[in-house]
Coordinates of C-alpha atoms and ligand atoms in Angstrom, one line a residue:
X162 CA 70.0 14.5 108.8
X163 CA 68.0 17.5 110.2
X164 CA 64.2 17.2 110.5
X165 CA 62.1 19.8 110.4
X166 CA 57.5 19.7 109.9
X167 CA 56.3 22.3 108.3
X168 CA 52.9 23.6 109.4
X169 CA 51.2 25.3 105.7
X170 CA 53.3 23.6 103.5
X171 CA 50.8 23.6 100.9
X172 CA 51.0 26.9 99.1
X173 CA 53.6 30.0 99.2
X174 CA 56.2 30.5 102.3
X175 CA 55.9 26.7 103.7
X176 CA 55.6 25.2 100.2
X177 CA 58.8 27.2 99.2
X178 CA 60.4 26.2 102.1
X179 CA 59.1 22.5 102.4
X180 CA 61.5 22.6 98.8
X181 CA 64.2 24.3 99.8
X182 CA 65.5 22.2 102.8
X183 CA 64.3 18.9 101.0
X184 CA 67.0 20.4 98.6
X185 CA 69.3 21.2 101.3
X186 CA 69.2 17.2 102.5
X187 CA 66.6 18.0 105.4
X188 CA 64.2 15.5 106.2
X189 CA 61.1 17.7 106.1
X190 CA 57.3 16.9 107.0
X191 CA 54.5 19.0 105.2
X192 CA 51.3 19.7 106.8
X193 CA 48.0 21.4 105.8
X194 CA 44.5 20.8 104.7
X195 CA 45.8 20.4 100.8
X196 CA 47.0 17.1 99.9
X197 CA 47.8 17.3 96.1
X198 CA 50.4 20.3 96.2
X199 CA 53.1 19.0 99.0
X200 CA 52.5 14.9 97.2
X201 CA 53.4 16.8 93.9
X202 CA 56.6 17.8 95.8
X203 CA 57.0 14.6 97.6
X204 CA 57.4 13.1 94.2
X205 CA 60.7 14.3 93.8
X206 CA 62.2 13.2 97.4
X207 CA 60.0 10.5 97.9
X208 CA 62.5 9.1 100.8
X209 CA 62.6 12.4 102.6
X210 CA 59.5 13.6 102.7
X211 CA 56.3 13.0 104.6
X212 CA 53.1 14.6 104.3
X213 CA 50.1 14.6 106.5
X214 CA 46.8 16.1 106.3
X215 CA 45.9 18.4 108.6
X216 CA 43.5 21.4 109.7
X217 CA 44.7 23.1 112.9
X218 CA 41.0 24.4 113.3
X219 CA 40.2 20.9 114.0
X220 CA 39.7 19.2 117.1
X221 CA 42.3 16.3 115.7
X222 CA 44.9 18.3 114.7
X223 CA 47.2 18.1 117.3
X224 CA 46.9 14.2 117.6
X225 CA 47.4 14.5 113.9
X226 CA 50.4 16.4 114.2
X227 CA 52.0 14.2 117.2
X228 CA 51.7 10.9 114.8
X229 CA 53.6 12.9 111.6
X230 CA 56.7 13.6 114.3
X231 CA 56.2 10.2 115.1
X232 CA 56.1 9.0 111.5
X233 CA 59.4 11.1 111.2
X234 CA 61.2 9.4 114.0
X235 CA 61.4 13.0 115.6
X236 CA 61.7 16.5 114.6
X237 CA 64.6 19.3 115.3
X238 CA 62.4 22.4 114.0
X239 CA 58.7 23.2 113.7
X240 CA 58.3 26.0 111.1
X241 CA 54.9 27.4 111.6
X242 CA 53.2 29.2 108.2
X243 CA 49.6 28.3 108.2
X244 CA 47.9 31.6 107.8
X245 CA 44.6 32.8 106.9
X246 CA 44.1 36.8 106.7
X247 CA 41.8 39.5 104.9
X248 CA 41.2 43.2 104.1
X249 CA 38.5 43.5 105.9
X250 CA 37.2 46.9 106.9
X251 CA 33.7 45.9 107.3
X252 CA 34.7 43.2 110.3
X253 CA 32.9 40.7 108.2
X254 CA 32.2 37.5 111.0
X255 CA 33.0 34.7 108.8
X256 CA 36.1 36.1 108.0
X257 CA 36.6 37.4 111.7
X258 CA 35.7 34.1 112.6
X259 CA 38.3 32.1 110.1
X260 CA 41.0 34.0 111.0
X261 CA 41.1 33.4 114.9
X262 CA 40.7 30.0 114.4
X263 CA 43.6 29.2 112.0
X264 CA 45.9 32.4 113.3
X265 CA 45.0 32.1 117.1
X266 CA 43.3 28.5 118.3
X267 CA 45.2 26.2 115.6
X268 CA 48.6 28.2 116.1
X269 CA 48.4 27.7 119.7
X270 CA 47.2 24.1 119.6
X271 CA 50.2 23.0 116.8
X272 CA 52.9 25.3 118.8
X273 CA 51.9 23.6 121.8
X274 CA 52.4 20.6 120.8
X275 CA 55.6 21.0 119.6
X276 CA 56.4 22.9 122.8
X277 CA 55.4 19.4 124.7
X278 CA 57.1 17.3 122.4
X279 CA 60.7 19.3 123.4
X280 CA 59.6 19.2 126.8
X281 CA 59.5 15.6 126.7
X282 CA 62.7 15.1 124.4
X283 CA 64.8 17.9 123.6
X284 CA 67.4 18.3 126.5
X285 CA 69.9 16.5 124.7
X286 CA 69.9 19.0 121.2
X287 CA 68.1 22.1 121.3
X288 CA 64.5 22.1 119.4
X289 CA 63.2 25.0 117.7
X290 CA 59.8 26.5 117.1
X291 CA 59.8 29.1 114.5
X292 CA 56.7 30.7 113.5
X293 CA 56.0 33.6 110.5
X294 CA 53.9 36.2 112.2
X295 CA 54.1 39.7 110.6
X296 CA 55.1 43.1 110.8
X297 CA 51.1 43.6 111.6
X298 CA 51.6 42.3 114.6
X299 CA 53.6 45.4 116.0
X300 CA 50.8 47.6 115.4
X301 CA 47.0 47.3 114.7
X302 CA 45.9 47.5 111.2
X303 CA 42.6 49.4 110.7
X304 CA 42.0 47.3 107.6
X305 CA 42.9 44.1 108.8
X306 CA 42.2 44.8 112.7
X307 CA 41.4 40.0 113.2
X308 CA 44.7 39.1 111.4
X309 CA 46.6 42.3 113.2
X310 CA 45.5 41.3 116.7
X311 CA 46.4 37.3 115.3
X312 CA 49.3 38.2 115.0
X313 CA 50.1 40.0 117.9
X314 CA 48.9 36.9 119.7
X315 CA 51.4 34.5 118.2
X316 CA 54.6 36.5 119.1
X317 CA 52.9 37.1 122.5
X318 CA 52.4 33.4 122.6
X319 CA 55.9 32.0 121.9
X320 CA 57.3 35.2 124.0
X321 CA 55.1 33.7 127.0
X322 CA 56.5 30.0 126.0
X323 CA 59.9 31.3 125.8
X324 CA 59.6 31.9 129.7
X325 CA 57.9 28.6 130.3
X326 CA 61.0 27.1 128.8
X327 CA 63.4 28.6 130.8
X328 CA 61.1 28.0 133.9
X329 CA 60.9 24.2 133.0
X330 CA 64.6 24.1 131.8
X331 CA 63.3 22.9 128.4
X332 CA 65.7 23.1 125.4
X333 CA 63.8 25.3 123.0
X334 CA 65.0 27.6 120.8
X335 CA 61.9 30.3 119.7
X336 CA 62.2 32.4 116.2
X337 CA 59.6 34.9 115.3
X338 CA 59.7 36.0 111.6
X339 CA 57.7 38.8 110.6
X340 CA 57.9 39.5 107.1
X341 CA 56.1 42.8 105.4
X342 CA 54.4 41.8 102.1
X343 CA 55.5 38.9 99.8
X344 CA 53.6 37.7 96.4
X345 CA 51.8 34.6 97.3
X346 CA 48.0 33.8 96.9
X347 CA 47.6 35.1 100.8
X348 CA 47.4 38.5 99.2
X349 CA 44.4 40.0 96.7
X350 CA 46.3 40.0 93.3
X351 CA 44.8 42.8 91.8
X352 CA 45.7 45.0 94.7
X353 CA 49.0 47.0 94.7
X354 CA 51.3 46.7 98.4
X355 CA 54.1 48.7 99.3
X356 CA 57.9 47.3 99.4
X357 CA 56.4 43.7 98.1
X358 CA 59.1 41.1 97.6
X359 CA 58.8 37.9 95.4
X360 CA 58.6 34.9 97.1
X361 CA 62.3 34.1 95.4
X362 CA 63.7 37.6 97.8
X363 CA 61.7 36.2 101.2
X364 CA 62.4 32.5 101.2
X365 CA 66.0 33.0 101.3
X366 CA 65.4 35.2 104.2
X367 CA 62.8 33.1 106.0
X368 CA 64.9 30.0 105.8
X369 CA 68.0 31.6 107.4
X370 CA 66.4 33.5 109.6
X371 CA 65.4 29.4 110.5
X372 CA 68.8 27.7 110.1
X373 CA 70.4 31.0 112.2
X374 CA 67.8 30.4 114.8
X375 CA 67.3 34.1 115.0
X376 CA 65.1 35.4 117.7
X377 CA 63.0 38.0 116.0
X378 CA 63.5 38.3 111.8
X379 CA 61.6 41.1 110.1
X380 CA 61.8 40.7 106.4
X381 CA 63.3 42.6 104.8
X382 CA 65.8 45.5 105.5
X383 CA 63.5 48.1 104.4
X384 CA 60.6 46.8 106.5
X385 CA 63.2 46.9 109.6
X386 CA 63.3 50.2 109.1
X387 CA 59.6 51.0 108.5
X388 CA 58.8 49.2 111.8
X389 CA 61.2 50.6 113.6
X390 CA 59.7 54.1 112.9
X391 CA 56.5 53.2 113.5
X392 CA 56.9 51.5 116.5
X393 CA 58.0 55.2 117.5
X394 CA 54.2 56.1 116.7
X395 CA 52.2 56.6 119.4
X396 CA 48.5 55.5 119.5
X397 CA 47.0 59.1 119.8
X398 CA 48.6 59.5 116.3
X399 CA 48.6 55.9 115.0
X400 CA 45.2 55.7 114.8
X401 CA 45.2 59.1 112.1
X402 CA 47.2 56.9 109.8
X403 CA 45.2 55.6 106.6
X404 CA 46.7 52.2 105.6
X405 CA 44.4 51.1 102.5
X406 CA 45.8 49.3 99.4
X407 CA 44.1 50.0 96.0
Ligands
NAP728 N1 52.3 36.8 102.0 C1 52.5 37.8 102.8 O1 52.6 39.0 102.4 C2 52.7 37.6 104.3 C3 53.2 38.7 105.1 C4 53.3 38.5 106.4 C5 53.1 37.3 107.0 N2 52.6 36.3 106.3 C6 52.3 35.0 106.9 O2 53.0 34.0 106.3 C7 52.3 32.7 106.6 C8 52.2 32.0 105.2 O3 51.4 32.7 104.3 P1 51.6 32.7 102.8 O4 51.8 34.1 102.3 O5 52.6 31.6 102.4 O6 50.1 32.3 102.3 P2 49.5 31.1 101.5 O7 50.2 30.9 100.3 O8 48.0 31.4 101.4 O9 49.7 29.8 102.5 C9 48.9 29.7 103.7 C10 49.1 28.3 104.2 O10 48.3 28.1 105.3 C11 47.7 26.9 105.3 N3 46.4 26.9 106.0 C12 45.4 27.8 105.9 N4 44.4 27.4 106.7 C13 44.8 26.2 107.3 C14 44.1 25.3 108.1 N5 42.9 25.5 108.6 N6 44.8 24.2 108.5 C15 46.1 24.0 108.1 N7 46.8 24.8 107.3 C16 46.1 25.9 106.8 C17 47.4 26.7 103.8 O11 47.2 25.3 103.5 P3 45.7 24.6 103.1 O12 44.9 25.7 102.6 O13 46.1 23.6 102.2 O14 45.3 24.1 104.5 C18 48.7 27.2 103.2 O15 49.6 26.1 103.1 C19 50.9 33.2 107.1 O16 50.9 33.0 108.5 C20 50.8 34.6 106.8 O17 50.0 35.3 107.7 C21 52.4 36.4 104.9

């Protein structure tokens, strides 16, 4: 049986997905600071599923982290979805602040870990880290200029690991999955977003984007194309684009 922890398994993308590959016969291990969502779900597999409690802004978290794989008697995948991120044109610091340190310092700390944990066990069948970034990583978002650069520093991160793995011969497969905008309570729900998908569309896509082990997944189709074209975009002209939701 396939194990995979899921890092933001509390609410939207990971909670979907915790359900999905308990349904598919995975064993799966939920993490985040929320206790009462994933043990709602851990109800109904109550022999496959594991929950832990964890913040990955906290100093614990990776010692937290190392005892659920433990608990689970290993792990083939991590799926990383804890996410924090706002509209924040005013570069407020708390929220500044909030984002780096569940985007950047807990996604690095967590991803590590995992990293190590292949390093130390994976050369008989390949591991996986697979992390949802966002098509804001490809370019900076005037509105949302923390979660933006967050973003660009998690596919940078698990680019730079991908080279450490080969370096250190360590069996590690990397997936980056940048989806555009899905309906979960990440986003304000009184604002309109262009090309949203339900979280019924993405899942499906997230999840084989994880069971393919694809390298780099942007979700969906039509945001493929978007970021495509404005990756074309250069900065002298980038910067004249207005991106605000209403
Ligand atoms: N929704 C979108 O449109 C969209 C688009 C592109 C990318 N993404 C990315 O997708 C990922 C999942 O987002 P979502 O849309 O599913 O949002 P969500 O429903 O708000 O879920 C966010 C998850 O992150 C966890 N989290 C937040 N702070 C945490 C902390 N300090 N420690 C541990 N876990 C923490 C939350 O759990 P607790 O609060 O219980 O800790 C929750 O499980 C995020 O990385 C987001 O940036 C989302």
């Amino acid at each position: 049986m396939k194990k995979i922890i899921i890092v933001g398994a509390s609410s939207g993308i990971g909670l979907r997905a915790a359900e999905d590959f308990a349904a598919a016969g995975w064993q799966v291990g939920m993490a985040a600071r929320r206790l009462e969502p994933m043990q709602a779900l851990q109800t109904q597999y109550p022999d496959t599923i594991k929950v832990s409690a964890i913040d990955v802004t906290a100093p614990d978290a990776a010692r937290k982290f190392g005892d659920l794989i433990e608990e689970m008697d290993g792990m083939d995948t991590l799926l990383y979805c804890s996410g924090t991120g706002f509209s924040d044109p005013q570069l407020d610091d708390a929220k500044l602040t909030d984002t780096l340190a569940v985007n950047v310092v807990g996604f690095a700390r967590i991803v590590s870990e995992a990293y190590k944990y292949f390093r130390a066990t994976a050369n008989r069948t390949q591991g996986q880290i697979a992390v949802v970034t966002s098509v804001a990583a490809t370019k900076g978002l005037g509105i949302a200029a923390a979660y933006s650069a967050s973003k660009r520093f998690q596919v940078q991160f698990i680019n730079s690991l991908e080279q450490l793995a080969y370096t250190q011969q360590v069996n590690v497969a990397f997936t980056d999955i940048r989806p555009g905008f899905i309906r979960t309570p990440l986003l304000d729900p009184d604002k309109d977003y262009p090309m949203i998908m339900t979280l019924d569309e993405a899942s499906r896509l997230v999840e084989r984007a994880v069971v393919k082990r694809r390298r780099v997944a942007v979700i969906d189709s039509r945001w493929r194309i978007v970021n495509a074209l404005w990756n074309l975009i250069p900065q002298r002209l980038w910067r004249h684009v207005d991106i605000t939701f209403k």
